[in-house]
Amino acid sequence: MIHEVEELFQRQMRNWPQFAQGIEGLARAKTRPARIDWFDIFIRHIPHRVGSTTESVDPESVAKRPCFLCSGNLPPEEEGVRFGEDFTIYCNPFPIVDRHLTIAHREHGLQRIANQFGNMLDLAAALAGYFVIYNGPECGASAPDHMHFQAGSRRLFPIEKDTVGLSGITVPNYRRNVYLFRGGDRSALIDRMDRAIDLLAETTGALAEPLVNIAVFHETGEWVTYLFPRGKHRPEVFHTGALTVSPASIDLCGIFVVPLARDFERITGDAIAAIFREVTLPDGQFREVAEKLESER
């Protein structure tokens, strides 16, 4: 699969001008580290992400535009590689990280992780050296009306380094609340994720899917999965206009996207830490779910 994806990447670089421009934009992106307690966040200024960061994803706005993940609406130059029975892998024309991919379901249907986490694990196993992410429909997905994942190179993937050697299901003193699941048993991990999602829905009173972001990678026969329970979609600084930021999975994994130059120059580690605490699940609810998950291990 890696060979097929790399060939796709090279073909799209040659044949799809918009994608080539996105790669050039990423190459020009500025990145600087910010130290928060014992870990680093990498702030990345990517002007071509401003549309995604500020996009309106309310049902009315989504209904007014054609779905940009449906095959019939893709640019004529865009092509993909089939993955399994249901998904197609595409090159993302607005990359945040090296080898940024979008993996879209071939049928138009709502962004929901229910019955799809196994596909996420399979993608991570097939894409060696990559991470795979899921953004919930109300916390980062720019196409909440079409089931999809994203993936990218782990060349820069700070959370992997931050959690090396940790065996518990939480990450202490991390300024953002995240559950950590490890293991080589695919079925057990699916059951674990399903249970966590159910507990979050129960705890937060979610009628459909609770607000979540998920990231996973596979290495030496083991999957490492990060589940970020969310308290809200966007931080207050977005709504006031103080900062144009809207964190999703990649941001929570340690690559914080800032599309505007003025924000890149002035945003601090403390500001990012405050945003993380604001948008991830409050401590009380987070601990309540963690304790239930721990008791069932």
XYZ file of C-alpha atoms in Angstrom:
297
model
C 0.000 0.000 0.000
C 2.832 2.434 0.814
C 4.269 1.918 -2.673
C 0.892 2.626 -4.286
C 0.406 5.756 -2.204
C 3.868 7.047 -3.047
C 3.236 6.500 -6.760
C -0.080 8.342 -6.393
C 1.691 11.224 -4.711
C 4.242 11.500 -7.528
C 1.575 11.340 -10.244
C -0.533 14.002 -8.566
C 2.494 16.268 -8.208
C 2.964 16.076 -11.974
C -0.659 16.210 -13.097
C -2.665 18.226 -10.559
C -1.602 21.896 -10.320
C -3.674 22.645 -7.212
C -1.993 19.810 -5.331
C 1.468 20.905 -6.470
C 0.683 24.400 -5.174
C -0.353 22.933 -1.832
C 2.940 21.058 -1.538
C 4.833 24.249 -2.357
C 2.802 26.078 0.290
C 3.688 23.470 2.903
C 7.361 23.717 1.954
C 7.214 27.462 2.661
C 5.352 26.996 5.959
C 7.079 28.360 9.029
C 7.234 26.148 12.108
C 8.436 27.057 15.584
C 8.371 25.095 18.837
C 6.726 26.327 22.017
C 7.572 24.680 25.334
C 4.669 23.871 27.651
C 5.709 22.231 30.925
C 7.619 19.093 29.858
C 6.546 18.855 26.200
C 6.766 20.872 22.979
C 4.028 22.076 20.669
C 5.028 22.902 17.094
C 3.215 26.000 15.848
C 2.878 25.907 12.066
C 1.915 28.904 9.933
C 0.095 27.572 6.844
C -1.827 30.302 4.985
C -3.624 27.818 2.720
C -5.426 26.360 5.755
C -7.390 29.542 6.468
C -10.438 28.251 4.564
C -10.570 25.027 6.555
C -9.929 26.792 9.874
C -12.756 29.290 9.395
C -15.213 27.142 7.442
C -18.844 27.137 8.555
C -19.886 23.554 9.239
C -23.407 24.114 10.531
C -26.058 21.997 8.753
C -27.430 24.928 6.774
C -24.021 25.927 5.383
C -23.070 22.338 4.583
C -26.369 21.757 2.762
C -25.743 24.736 0.475
C -22.489 23.458 -1.022
C -21.687 20.382 -3.122
C -19.813 17.696 -1.204
C -16.141 18.031 -2.105
C -15.421 14.408 -1.113
C -17.943 12.805 -3.472
C -16.211 11.374 -6.535
C -18.513 13.211 -8.926
C -17.427 16.578 -7.524
C -13.655 16.054 -7.547
C -11.366 18.088 -9.824
C -10.732 16.237 -13.112
C -7.023 15.898 -12.266
C -7.639 14.256 -8.892
C -7.260 10.487 -8.666
C -7.153 8.016 -5.832
C -6.157 4.529 -4.702
C -8.777 2.104 -3.451
C -8.523 0.855 0.110
C -10.676 -2.125 0.984
C -14.291 -2.292 -0.081
C -15.411 1.147 0.984
C -12.634 3.760 0.919
C -10.423 5.649 -1.526
C -7.135 7.312 -0.604
C -6.517 10.783 -2.071
C -3.714 13.334 -1.734
C -4.826 16.318 0.349
C -4.355 19.540 -1.677
C -4.140 21.661 1.499
C -1.521 19.733 3.506
C -0.615 20.348 7.133
C 2.077 17.656 7.273
C 4.239 15.755 4.811
C 2.338 13.129 2.774
C -1.041 14.405 3.964
C -3.824 12.125 2.735
C -7.617 12.146 2.800
C -9.332 8.740 2.899
C -12.944 9.112 1.840
C -15.799 6.625 1.910
C -17.038 5.898 -1.582
C -20.668 6.501 -0.552
C -21.952 9.846 0.673
C -22.927 9.472 4.327
C -22.515 11.236 7.668
C -19.186 11.496 9.442
C -19.568 8.948 12.244
C -16.983 6.712 13.928
C -19.574 4.025 14.786
C -18.612 0.776 12.995
C -15.654 2.527 11.338
C -12.862 2.337 13.910
C -11.758 -1.057 12.558
C -11.145 0.588 9.189
C -9.066 3.209 10.953
C -6.908 0.503 12.547
C -6.513 -1.265 9.194
C -5.393 1.964 7.531
C -2.806 2.550 10.257
C -1.457 -0.994 9.812
C -1.276 -0.581 6.019
C 0.358 2.867 6.127
C 3.678 2.234 7.832
C 5.274 5.445 9.059
C 1.947 7.309 9.001
C -0.621 8.370 11.570
C -4.368 8.213 10.817
C -6.898 10.667 12.264
C -10.634 11.062 12.644
C -12.231 14.456 13.264
C -15.747 14.355 14.641
C -18.507 16.151 12.694
C -18.646 18.959 15.258
C -14.959 19.253 16.151
C -12.793 19.656 13.095
C -14.312 17.766 10.178
C -14.661 20.149 7.228
C -16.969 17.600 5.570
C -19.319 16.499 8.375
C -21.670 15.111 5.742
C -19.189 12.589 4.266
C -17.354 9.847 6.182
C -13.586 10.232 5.922
C -10.258 9.915 7.677
C -6.973 11.707 7.144
C -3.402 10.468 7.395
C 0.096 11.897 7.295
C 3.757 11.168 7.835
C 4.914 10.686 11.424
C 8.153 12.510 10.651
C 6.731 15.217 12.897
C 4.197 13.726 15.302
C 4.933 15.103 18.767
C 2.411 13.079 20.752
C 4.194 9.836 19.831
C 7.379 11.049 21.518
C 5.430 12.487 24.459
C 3.751 9.168 25.267
C 6.610 6.712 24.743
C 6.666 4.247 27.623
C 3.331 5.278 29.115
C 1.078 2.351 29.986
C -1.857 4.102 31.665
C -4.945 5.226 29.816
C -4.354 8.928 30.570
C -1.363 11.245 30.056
C -0.507 13.135 33.262
C -0.025 16.915 33.226
C -0.569 17.186 29.482
C -2.760 20.324 29.391
C -5.241 18.501 27.158
C -7.347 15.519 28.151
C -6.685 12.368 26.137
C -7.227 8.639 26.567
C -4.396 6.344 25.455
C -5.091 2.775 24.288
C -2.329 0.380 23.204
C -2.422 -3.177 21.953
C -2.024 -5.674 19.152
C -5.501 -7.215 19.435
C -7.686 -5.499 16.814
C -11.000 -6.733 18.209
C -10.106 -5.769 21.764
C -9.170 -2.250 20.673
C -12.440 -1.853 18.767
C -14.369 -2.980 21.864
C -12.342 -0.570 24.005
C -13.033 2.365 21.699
C -16.727 1.529 21.415
C -16.994 1.385 25.186
C -15.189 4.705 25.614
C -17.471 6.378 23.064
C -20.547 4.985 24.827
C -19.328 6.228 28.214
C -18.584 9.680 26.802
C -22.035 9.872 25.258
C -23.584 8.871 28.581
C -21.461 11.299 30.602
C -21.933 14.304 28.315
C -25.557 13.611 27.407
C -24.783 13.372 23.697
C -27.799 12.246 21.701
C -25.703 11.086 18.759
C -21.918 10.859 18.718
C -20.029 12.629 21.519
C -17.497 15.254 20.464
C -14.255 13.373 19.751
C -11.003 13.488 17.840
C -9.027 10.275 17.340
C -5.487 9.523 16.175
C -3.819 6.133 15.717
C -0.604 4.663 14.403
C 0.822 1.146 14.133
C 4.368 0.131 14.989
C 6.039 -3.237 15.698
C 2.775 -5.151 15.855
C 0.987 -2.701 18.149
C -1.557 0.044 17.596
C -1.308 3.217 19.660
C -4.594 5.126 19.793
C -5.341 8.569 21.185
C -8.940 9.538 21.947
C -9.482 13.242 22.639
C -12.904 13.852 24.229
C -14.059 17.364 23.468
C -15.965 19.895 25.498
C -16.579 22.267 22.597
C -15.752 22.837 18.935
C -13.931 26.167 18.884
C -12.273 28.263 21.606
C -13.552 31.654 22.664
C -10.603 33.424 20.995
C -11.903 32.206 17.627
C -15.328 33.725 18.201
C -13.939 37.034 19.486
C -11.463 37.264 16.616
C -8.478 37.409 18.973
C -6.923 34.341 17.274
C -7.956 32.529 14.097
C -7.438 28.983 15.345
C -9.744 25.966 15.420
C -7.933 22.895 16.783
C -8.709 19.407 15.499
C -6.849 16.087 15.734
C -3.513 17.189 14.260
C -3.403 20.257 16.510
C -4.163 18.151 19.584
C -1.355 15.777 18.574
C 1.098 18.670 18.824
C 1.157 20.425 15.421
C -0.823 23.597 16.050
C -2.057 25.181 12.819
C -2.089 28.971 12.610
C -3.118 30.263 9.164
C -2.616 34.003 9.818
C 0.889 35.517 10.079
C -0.096 37.920 12.872
C -1.266 35.021 15.028
C 1.852 32.958 14.295
C 4.077 35.738 15.573
C 2.194 36.359 18.817
C 0.618 33.105 19.959
C 2.292 31.624 23.034
C 2.559 28.205 24.589
C 0.418 29.392 27.492
C -2.294 30.509 25.055
C -2.248 27.125 23.349
C -2.399 25.318 26.690
C -5.447 27.399 27.631
C -7.106 26.590 24.292
C -6.455 22.875 24.779
C -7.991 22.947 28.236
C -10.978 24.894 26.959
C -11.841 22.608 24.042
C -11.124 19.182 25.560
C -13.503 17.607 28.067
C -13.540 19.183 31.562
C -11.486 17.334 34.158
C -14.388 16.025 36.215
C -16.135 14.299 33.317
C -12.809 13.143 31.908
C -11.825 11.456 35.179
C -15.277 9.921 35.592
C -14.953 8.111 32.245
C -11.288 7.233 32.900
C -12.167 5.577 36.200
C -14.842 3.439 34.556
C -12.470 2.420 31.766
C -9.732 1.582 34.294
C -12.091 -0.563 36.330
C -12.965 -2.594 33.228
C -9.394 -3.323 32.116
